[in-house]
Coordinates of C-alpha atoms and ligand atoms in Angstrom, one line a residue:
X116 CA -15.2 25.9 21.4
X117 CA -11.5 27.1 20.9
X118 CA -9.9 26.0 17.3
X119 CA -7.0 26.7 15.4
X120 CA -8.1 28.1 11.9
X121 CA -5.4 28.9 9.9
X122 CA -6.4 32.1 8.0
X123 CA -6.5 30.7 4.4
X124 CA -8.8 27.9 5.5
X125 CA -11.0 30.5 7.5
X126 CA -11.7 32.5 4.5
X127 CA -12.2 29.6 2.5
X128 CA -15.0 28.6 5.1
X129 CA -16.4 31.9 5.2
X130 CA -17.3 32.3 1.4
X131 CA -18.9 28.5 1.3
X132 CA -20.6 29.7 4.7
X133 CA -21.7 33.2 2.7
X134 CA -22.9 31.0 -0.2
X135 CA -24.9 27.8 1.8
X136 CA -26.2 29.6 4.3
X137 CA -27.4 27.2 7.5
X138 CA -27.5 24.0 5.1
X139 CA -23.7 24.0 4.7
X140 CA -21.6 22.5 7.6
X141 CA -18.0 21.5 7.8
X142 CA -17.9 17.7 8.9
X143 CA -15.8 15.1 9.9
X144 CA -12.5 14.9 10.0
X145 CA -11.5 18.1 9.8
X146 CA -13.9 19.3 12.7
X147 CA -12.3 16.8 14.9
X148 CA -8.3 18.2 13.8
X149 CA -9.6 21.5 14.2
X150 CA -10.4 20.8 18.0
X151 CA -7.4 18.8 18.2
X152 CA -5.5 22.0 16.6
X153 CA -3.4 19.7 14.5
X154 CA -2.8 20.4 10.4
X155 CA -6.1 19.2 8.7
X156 CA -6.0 18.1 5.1
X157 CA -9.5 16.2 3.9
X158 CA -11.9 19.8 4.0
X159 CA -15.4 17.9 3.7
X160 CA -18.6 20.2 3.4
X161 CA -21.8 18.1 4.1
X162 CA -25.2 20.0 2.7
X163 CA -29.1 19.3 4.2
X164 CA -30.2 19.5 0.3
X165 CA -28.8 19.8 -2.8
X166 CA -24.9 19.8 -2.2
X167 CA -24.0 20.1 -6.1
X168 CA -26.1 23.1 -6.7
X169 CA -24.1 24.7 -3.5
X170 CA -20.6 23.6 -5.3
X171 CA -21.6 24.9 -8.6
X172 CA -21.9 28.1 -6.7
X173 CA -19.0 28.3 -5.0
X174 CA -16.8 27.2 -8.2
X175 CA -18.4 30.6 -10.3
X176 CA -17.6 32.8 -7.3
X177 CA -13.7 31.2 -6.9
X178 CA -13.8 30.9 -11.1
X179 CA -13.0 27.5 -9.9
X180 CA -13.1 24.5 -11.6
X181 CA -15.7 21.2 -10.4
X182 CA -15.7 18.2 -10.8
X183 CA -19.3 16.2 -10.5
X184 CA -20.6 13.2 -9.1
X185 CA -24.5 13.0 -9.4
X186 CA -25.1 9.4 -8.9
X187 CA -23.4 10.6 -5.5
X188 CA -25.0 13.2 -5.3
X189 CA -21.4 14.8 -4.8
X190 CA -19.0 17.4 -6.2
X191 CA -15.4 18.3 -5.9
X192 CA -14.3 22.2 -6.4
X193 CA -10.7 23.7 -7.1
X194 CA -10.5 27.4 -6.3
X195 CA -8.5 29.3 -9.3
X196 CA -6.6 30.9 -5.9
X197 CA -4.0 28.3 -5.3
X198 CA -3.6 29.3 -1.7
X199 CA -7.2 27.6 -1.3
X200 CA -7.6 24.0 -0.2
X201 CA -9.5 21.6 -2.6
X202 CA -12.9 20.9 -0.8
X203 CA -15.4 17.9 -1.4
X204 CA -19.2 18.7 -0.9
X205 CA -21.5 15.6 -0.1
X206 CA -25.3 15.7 0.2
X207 CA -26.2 15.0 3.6
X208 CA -27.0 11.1 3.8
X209 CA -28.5 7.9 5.5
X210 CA -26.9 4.6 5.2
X211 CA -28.4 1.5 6.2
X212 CA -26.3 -2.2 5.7
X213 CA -27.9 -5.2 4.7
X214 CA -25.1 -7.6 5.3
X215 CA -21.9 -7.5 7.3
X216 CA -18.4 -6.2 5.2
X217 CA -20.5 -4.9 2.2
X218 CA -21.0 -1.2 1.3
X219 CA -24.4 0.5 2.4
X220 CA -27.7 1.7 0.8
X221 CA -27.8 5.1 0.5
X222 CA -30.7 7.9 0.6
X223 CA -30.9 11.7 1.5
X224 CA -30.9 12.4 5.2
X225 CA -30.4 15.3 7.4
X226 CA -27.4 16.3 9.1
X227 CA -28.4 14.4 12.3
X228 CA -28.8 10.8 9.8
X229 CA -25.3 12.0 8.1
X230 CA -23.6 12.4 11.6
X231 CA -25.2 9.3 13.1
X232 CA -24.1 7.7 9.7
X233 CA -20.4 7.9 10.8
X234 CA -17.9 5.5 12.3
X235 CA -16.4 7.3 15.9
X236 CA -18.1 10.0 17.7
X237 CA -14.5 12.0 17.0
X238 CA -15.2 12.2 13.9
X239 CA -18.9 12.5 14.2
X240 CA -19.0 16.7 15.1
X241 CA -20.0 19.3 12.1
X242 CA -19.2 22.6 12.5
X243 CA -21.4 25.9 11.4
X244 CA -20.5 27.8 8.7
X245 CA -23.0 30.2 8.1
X246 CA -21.7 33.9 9.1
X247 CA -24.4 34.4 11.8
X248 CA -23.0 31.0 13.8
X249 CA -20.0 30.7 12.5
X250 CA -17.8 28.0 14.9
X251 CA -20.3 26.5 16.5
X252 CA -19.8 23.1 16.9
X253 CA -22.7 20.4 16.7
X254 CA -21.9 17.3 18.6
X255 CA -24.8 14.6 19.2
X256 CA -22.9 12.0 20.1
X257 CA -20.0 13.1 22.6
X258 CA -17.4 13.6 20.4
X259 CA -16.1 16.5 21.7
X260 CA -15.7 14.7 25.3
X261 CA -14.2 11.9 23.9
X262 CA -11.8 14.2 22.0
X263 CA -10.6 15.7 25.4
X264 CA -10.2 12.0 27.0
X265 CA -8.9 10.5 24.2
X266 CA -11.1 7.7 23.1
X267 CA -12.0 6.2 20.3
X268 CA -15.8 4.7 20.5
X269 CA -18.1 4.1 17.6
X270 CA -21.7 4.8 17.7
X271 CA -23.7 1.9 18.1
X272 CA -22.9 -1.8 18.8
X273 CA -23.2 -2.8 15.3
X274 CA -20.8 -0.4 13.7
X275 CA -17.5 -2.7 13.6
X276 CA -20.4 -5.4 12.1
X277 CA -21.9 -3.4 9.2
X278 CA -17.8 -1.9 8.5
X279 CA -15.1 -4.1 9.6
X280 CA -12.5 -1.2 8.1
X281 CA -13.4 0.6 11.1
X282 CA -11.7 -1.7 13.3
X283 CA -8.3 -0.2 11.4
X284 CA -9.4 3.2 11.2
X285 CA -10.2 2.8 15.3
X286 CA -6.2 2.0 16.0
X287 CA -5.5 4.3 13.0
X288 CA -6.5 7.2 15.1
X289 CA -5.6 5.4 18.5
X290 CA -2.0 5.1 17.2
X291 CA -1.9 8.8 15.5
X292 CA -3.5 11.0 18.5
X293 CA -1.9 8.7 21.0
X294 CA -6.0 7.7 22.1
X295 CA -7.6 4.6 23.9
X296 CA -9.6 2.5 22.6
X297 CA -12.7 2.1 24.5
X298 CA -13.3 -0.9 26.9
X299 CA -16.4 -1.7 25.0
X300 CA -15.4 -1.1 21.7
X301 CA -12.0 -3.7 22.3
X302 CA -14.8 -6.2 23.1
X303 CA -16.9 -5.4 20.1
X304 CA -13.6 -5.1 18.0
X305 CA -12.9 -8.9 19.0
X306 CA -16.2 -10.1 18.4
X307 CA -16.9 -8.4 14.7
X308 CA -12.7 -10.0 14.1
X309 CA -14.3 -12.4 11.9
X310 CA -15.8 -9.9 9.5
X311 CA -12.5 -9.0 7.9
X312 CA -12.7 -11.6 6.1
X313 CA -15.3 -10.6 4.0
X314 CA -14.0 -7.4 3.1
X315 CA -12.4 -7.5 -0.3
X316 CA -9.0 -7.3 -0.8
X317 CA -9.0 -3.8 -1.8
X318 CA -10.8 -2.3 0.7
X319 CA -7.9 -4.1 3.4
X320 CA -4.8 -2.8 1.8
X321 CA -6.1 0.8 1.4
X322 CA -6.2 0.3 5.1
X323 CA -3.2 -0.9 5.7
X324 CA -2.0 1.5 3.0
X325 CA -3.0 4.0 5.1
X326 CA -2.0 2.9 8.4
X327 CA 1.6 2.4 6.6
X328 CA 1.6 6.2 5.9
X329 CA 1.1 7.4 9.5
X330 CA 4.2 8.8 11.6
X331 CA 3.4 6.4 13.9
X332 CA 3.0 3.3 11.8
X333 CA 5.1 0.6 13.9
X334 CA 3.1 1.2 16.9
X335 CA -0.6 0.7 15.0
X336 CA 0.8 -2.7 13.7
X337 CA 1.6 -3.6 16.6
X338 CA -1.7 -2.7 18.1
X339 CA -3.3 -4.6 15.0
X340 CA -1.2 -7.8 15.9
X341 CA -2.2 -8.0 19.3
X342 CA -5.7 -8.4 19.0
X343 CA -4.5 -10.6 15.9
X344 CA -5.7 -9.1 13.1
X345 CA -2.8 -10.0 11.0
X346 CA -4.4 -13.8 11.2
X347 CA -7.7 -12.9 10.4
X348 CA -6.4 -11.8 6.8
X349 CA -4.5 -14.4 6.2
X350 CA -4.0 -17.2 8.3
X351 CA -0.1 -18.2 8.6
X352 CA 0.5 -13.9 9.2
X353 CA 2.2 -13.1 12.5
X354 CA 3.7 -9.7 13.1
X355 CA 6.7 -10.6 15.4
X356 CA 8.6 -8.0 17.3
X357 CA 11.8 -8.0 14.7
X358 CA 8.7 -7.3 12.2
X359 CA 8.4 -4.3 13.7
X360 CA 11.8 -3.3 13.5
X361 CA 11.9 -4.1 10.0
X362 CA 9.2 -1.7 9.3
X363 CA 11.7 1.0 10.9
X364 CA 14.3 0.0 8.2
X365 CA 11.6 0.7 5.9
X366 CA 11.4 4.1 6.8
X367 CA 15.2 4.2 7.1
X368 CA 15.5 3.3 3.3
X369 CA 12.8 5.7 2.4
X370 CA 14.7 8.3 3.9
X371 CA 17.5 7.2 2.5
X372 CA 16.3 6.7 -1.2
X373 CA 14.7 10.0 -0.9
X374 CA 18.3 11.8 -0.9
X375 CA 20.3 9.2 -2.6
X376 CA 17.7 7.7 -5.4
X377 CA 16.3 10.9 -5.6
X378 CA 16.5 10.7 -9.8
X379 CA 14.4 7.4 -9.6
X380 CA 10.8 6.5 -8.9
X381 CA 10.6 4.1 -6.1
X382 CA 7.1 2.7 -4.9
X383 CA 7.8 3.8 -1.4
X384 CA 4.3 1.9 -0.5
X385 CA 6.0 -1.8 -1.7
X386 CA 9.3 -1.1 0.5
X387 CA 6.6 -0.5 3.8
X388 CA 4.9 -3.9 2.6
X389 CA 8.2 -6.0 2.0
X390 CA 9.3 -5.1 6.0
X391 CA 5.4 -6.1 6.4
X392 CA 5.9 -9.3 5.0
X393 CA 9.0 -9.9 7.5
X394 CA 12.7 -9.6 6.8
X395 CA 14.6 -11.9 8.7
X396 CA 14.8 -15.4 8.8
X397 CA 12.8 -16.2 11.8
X398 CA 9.7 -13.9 10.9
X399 CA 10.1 -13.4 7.2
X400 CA 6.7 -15.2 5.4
X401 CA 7.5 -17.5 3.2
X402 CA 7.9 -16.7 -0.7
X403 CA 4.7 -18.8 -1.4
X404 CA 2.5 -16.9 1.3
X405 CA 3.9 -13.2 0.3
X406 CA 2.4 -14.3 -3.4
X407 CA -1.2 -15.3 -1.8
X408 CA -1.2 -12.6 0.2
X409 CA -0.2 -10.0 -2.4
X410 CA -3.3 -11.9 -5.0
X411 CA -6.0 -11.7 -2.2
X412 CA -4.6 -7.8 -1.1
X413 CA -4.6 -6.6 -4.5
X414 CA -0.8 -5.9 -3.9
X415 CA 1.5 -5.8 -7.3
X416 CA 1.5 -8.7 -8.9
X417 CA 1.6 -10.6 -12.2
X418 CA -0.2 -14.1 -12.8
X419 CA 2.1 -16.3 -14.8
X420 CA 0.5 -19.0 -16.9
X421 CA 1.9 -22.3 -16.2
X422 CA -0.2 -24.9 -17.5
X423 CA -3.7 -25.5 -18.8
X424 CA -6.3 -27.6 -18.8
X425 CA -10.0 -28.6 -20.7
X426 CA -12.5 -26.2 -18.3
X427 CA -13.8 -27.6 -15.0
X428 CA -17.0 -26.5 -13.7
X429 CA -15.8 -25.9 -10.1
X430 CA -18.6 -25.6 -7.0
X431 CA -17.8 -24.4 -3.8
X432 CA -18.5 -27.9 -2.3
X433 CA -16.8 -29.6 -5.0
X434 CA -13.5 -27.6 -5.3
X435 CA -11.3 -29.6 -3.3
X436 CA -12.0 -32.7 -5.2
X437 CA -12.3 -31.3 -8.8
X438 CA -9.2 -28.8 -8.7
X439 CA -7.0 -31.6 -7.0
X440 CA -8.4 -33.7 -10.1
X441 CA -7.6 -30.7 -12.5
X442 CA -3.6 -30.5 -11.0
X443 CA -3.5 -34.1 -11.0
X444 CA -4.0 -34.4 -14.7
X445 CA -1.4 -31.9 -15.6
X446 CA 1.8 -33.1 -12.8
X447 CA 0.8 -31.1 -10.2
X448 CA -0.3 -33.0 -7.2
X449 CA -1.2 -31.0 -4.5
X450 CA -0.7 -32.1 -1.1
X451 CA -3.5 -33.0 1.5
X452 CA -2.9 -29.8 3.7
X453 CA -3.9 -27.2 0.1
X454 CA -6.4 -24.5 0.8
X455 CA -8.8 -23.6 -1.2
X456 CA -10.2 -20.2 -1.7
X457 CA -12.3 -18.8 -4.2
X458 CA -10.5 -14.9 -4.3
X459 CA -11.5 -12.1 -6.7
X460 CA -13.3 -14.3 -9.0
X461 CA -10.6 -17.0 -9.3
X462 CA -9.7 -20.1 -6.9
X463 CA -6.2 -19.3 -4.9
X464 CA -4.8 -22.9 -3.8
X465 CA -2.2 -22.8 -1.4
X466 CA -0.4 -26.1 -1.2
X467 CA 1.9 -25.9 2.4
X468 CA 2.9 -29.6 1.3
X469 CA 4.7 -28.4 -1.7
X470 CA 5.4 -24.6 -0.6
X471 CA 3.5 -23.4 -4.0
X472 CA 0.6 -20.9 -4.7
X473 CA -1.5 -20.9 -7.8
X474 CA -4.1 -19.5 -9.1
X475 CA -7.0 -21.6 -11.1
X476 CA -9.2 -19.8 -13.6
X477 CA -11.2 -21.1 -16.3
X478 CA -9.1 -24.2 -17.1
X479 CA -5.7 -22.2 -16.9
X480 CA -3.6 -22.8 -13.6
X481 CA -1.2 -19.5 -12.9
X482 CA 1.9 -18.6 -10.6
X483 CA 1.9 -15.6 -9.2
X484 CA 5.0 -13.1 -9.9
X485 CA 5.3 -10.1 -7.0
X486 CA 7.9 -8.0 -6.8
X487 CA 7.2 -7.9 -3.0
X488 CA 8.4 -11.5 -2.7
X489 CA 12.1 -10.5 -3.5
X490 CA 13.8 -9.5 -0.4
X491 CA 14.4 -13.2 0.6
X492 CA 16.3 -13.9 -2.8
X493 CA 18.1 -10.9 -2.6
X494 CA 19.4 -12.4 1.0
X495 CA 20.3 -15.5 -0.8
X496 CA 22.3 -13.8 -3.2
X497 CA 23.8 -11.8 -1.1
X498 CA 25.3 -14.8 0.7
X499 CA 27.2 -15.6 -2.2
X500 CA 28.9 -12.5 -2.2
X501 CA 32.2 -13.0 -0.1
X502 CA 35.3 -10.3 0.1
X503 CA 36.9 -11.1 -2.6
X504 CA 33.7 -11.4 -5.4
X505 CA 34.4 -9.7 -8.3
X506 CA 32.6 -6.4 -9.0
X507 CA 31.2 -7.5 -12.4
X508 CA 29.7 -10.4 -10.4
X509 CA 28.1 -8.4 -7.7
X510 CA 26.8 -6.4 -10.5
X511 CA 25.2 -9.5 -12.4
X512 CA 23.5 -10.6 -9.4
X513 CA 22.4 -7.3 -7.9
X514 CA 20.9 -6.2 -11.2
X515 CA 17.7 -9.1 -11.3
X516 CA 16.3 -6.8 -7.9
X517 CA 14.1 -4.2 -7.6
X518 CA 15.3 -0.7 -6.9
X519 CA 12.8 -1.0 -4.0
X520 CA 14.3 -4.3 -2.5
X521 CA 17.6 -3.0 -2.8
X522 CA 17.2 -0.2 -1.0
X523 CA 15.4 -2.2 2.2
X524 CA 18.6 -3.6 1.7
X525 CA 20.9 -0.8 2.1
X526 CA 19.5 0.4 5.4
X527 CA 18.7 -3.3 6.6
X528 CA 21.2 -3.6 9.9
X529 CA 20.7 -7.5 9.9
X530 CA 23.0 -7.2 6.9
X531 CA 26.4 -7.5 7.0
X532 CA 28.7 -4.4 6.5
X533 CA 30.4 -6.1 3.2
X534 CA 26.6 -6.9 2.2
X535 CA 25.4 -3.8 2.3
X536 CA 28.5 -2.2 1.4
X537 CA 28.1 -3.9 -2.0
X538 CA 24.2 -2.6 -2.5
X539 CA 24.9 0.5 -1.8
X540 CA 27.7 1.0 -4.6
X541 CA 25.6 -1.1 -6.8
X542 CA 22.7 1.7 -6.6
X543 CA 24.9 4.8 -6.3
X544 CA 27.5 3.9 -8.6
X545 CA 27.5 0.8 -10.7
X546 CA 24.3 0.5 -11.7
X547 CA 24.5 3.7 -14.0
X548 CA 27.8 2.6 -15.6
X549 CA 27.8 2.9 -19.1
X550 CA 30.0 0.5 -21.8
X551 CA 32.5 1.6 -23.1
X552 CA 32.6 -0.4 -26.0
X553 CA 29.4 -1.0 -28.1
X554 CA 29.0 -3.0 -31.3
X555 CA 29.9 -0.1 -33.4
X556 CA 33.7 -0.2 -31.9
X557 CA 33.7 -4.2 -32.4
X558 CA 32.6 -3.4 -36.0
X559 CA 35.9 -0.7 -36.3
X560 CA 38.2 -3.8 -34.8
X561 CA 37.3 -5.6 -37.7
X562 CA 34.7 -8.1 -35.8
X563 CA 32.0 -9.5 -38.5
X564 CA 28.6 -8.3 -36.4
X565 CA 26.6 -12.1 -35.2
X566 CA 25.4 -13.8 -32.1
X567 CA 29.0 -13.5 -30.8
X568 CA 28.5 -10.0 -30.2
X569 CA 26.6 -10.3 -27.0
X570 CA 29.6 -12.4 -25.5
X571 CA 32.5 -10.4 -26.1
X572 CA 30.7 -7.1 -25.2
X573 CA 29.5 -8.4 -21.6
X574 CA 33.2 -9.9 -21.5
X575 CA 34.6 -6.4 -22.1
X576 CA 31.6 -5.0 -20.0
X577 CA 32.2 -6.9 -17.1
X578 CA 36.1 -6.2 -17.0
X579 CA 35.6 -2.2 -17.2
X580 CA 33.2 -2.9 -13.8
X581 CA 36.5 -4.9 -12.4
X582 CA 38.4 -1.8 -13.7
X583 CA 40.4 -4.0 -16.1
X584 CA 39.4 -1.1 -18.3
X585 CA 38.9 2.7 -18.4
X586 CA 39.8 3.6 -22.0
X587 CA 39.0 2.3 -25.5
X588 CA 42.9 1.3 -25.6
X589 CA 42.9 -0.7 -22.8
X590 CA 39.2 -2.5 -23.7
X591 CA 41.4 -3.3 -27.2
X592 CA 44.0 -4.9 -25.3
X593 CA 41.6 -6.9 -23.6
X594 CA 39.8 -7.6 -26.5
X595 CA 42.7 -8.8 -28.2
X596 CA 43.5 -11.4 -25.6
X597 CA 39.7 -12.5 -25.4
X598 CA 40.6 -13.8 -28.8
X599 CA 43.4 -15.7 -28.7
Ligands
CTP1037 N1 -16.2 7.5 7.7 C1 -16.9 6.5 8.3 N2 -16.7 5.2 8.2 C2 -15.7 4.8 7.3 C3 -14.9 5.7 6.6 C4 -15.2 7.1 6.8 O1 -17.8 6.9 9.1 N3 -15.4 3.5 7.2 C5 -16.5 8.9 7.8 C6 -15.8 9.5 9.1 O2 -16.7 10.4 9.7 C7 -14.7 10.3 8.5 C8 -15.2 10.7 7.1 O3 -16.1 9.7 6.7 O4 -14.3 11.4 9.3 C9 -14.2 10.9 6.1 O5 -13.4 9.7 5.9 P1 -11.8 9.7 5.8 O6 -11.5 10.7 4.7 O7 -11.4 8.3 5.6 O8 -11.4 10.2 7.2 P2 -10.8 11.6 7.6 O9 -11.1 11.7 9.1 O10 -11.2 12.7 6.8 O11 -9.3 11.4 7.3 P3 -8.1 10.9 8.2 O12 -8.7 9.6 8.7 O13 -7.0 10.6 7.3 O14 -7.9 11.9 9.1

């Protein structure tokens, strides 16, 4: 089999291969970007035995450092060299599910059970690394053919069943090696749909965490949408084609914030969800639906308390009638169309009626606060903002936002010129002026220090940002006429 081995990772291989002998195998996805002779990252070393023992080794031989996992039965080891990839070794294993959506049981296997194990035969293939067969590539379940046609197929019929991530990884790799999904597998994709659902939160953002990072991320969401996987997670989610333009923006203002904001930390992941979440009118999800989705996806968020209550036992069967009870009591009546959903050990109502989200637990009844809900009041402010607005204004409303909405707004072409205009001098330039006046200066005026303070310095604050002022002579000027 012809692979591209870059020389640093072929020594590294060599040593583990001089050290495990015929247990050790390169596996996965590695084996598979070898073939493909793309830049492989993951370097995954599966052992028929005792795969810690086989790490320990290789760390005294790099004078590495390891990091150990027994009730994995797994070990992580950092070469001293620096020029030496980071490599995980696992114990070769033999999972078995018990339920749809939930994680497997797990027992020692051979390298046959650990291949068989895995989700798509592309990334089913170990390679030898044991001097005397070094390269050879063990493929029991056509991986390699399916690597030169380009097809993603899992292993068995039940496989999108027992792991419903797999349904994203499949248009993961479809989308990033420009592959097909198998005729069979679209079917078995649309049946095991369904399953999602039961996945928990966490486990479907790290996908679509993932899926945001690839180089080809507009065209897996798509793919996603149109076998309508956006509505399986959450119900009112539809990814429409402006959607996924806005996740181009995204990438725009990453770009952008990389060179401009580069002195600032900007969750680049929560600019990729916001275009996810829609930006214009017609797509954008409603505030009240970004702050279910964002509880149920684990995405960054706060849970505000807003009222509370005497404890309610609350039953599945009973929830509606109990929780409706519960907001009654406390003036907030929920409207007949409310959902509810008992999500990471709380219930999340969603009341369409009244275009509200809460969260119930334990008596207490919460709003939830996400930073991802912003862009749409940062369009509403931005309408206010005509010609002739006054730079300390702009900079009063602009200042509430994010750095990470403001910079989806800078690069957002729905946006008018002026609009835009205004964001971007707000981040590059006003946003790090300093006062020229503190209290210290009010003090030398002769000003007794109170409450007043804070008045007169935004007063002379927000005349130095209309560039009323650009010396302490001029702010005393002003000053003086603020108090007659
Ligand atoms: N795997 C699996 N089922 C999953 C997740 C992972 O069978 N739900 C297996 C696959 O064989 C995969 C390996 O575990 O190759 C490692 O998983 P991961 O690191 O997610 O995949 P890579 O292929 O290494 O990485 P990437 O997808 O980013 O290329």
């Amino acid at each position: 089999m012809e692979m591209f081995i870059p020389d640093s990772l072929l020594k590294t291989l060599q040593e583990i291969g001089e050290i495990g002998g015929t247990d050790a195998y390169l596996v996965g996805g590695s084996v598979r970007d070898l073939i493909l002779k793309r830049e492989t990252h993951d370097i995954d070393i599966v052992v028929e035995g005792d795969a810690i023992s086989v790490a320990e080794n290789v760390k005294t031989y790099w004078h590495g450092e390891i990091q150990v996992h027994h009730q994995f039965g797994t070990a992580t080891v950092t070469s001293a060299n620096p020029t030496y990839p980071k490599i995980d070794f696992v114990t070769a294993r033999c999972e078995t599910y018990q339920q749809p959506a939930t994680l497997p049981n797990v027992e020692e296997g051979t390298l046959t059970d650990d291949l068989l194990r895995r989700d798509f035969s592309i990334n089913a293939l170990a390679m030898r690394i044991n001097s005397d067969d070094f390269g050879d590539v063990i493929d029991i379940t056509g991986g390699i053919e399916d690597l030169k046609t380009g097809t993603i197929r899992v292993l068995h019929d039940d496989s999108y069943f027992d792991d419903p991530t797999r349904i994203f990884r499949a248009f993961r790799y479809a989308g990033r090696y420009s592959f097909r999904i198998n005729e069979t597998d679209s079917d078995l994709i649309r049946e095991a749909l369904p399953f999602i659902s039961d996945l928990s939160g966490e486990r479907i953002r790290n996908e679509l965490d993932r899926i945001l990072l690839e180089d080809n991320a507009t065209e897996i969401v798509r793919m996603l949408s149109e076998f309508d996987v956006f509505e399986v997670i959450f119900k009112d989610w539809r990814i429409t084609p402006d959607l996924i333009n806005g996740l181009k923006t995204a990438e725009d203002s990453i770009k952008w914030s990389s060179i401009h904001l580069k002195d600032d930390t900007l969750l680049k992941k929560n600019i990729r969800w916001m275009a996810l979440f829609g930006l214009d009118e017609s797509g954008c999800l409603p505030t009240y639906h970004i702050e279910a989705l964002c509880y149920r996806l684990v995405l960054d968020h706060q849970l505000h308390r807003i009222a509370g209550h005497q404890k309610e036992t609350v039953c599945e069967e009973e929830s509606a009638t109990v929780l409706r009870g519960v907001f009654e009591k406390v003036g907030y009546g929920l409207a007949d169309n409310t959902t509810f959903d008992f999500i990471n050990g709380k219930w999340c109502l969603v009341d369409s009626g009244n275009k509200s989200t809460y969260i119930y637990d334990e008596g207490d009844i919460y709003k939830i606060q996400t930073p991802l809900a912003t862009y749409s009041g940062l369009k509403n402010v931005l309408s206010k903002i005509v010609e002739d607005t006054r730079d300390s204004e702009i900079y009063h409303l602009l200042r509430e936002f994010p750095l990470e909405t403001l910079a989806l707004g800078c690069t957002d072409g729905n946006l008018s010129e002026l609009h835009r205009e205004c964001i971007n001098n707000f981040l590059l330039r006003q946003r790090s002026v300093k006062p020229i006046i503190t209290g210290d200066d009010l003090i030398q005026w002769g000003e007794e220090p109170g409450e007043h303070f804070q008045k007169i310095l935004h007063y002379l604050f927000a005349a130095q940002l209309d560039g009323r002022i650009s010396c302490k002579q001029d702010a005393f000027t002003i000053f003086q006429e603020y108090k007659q």
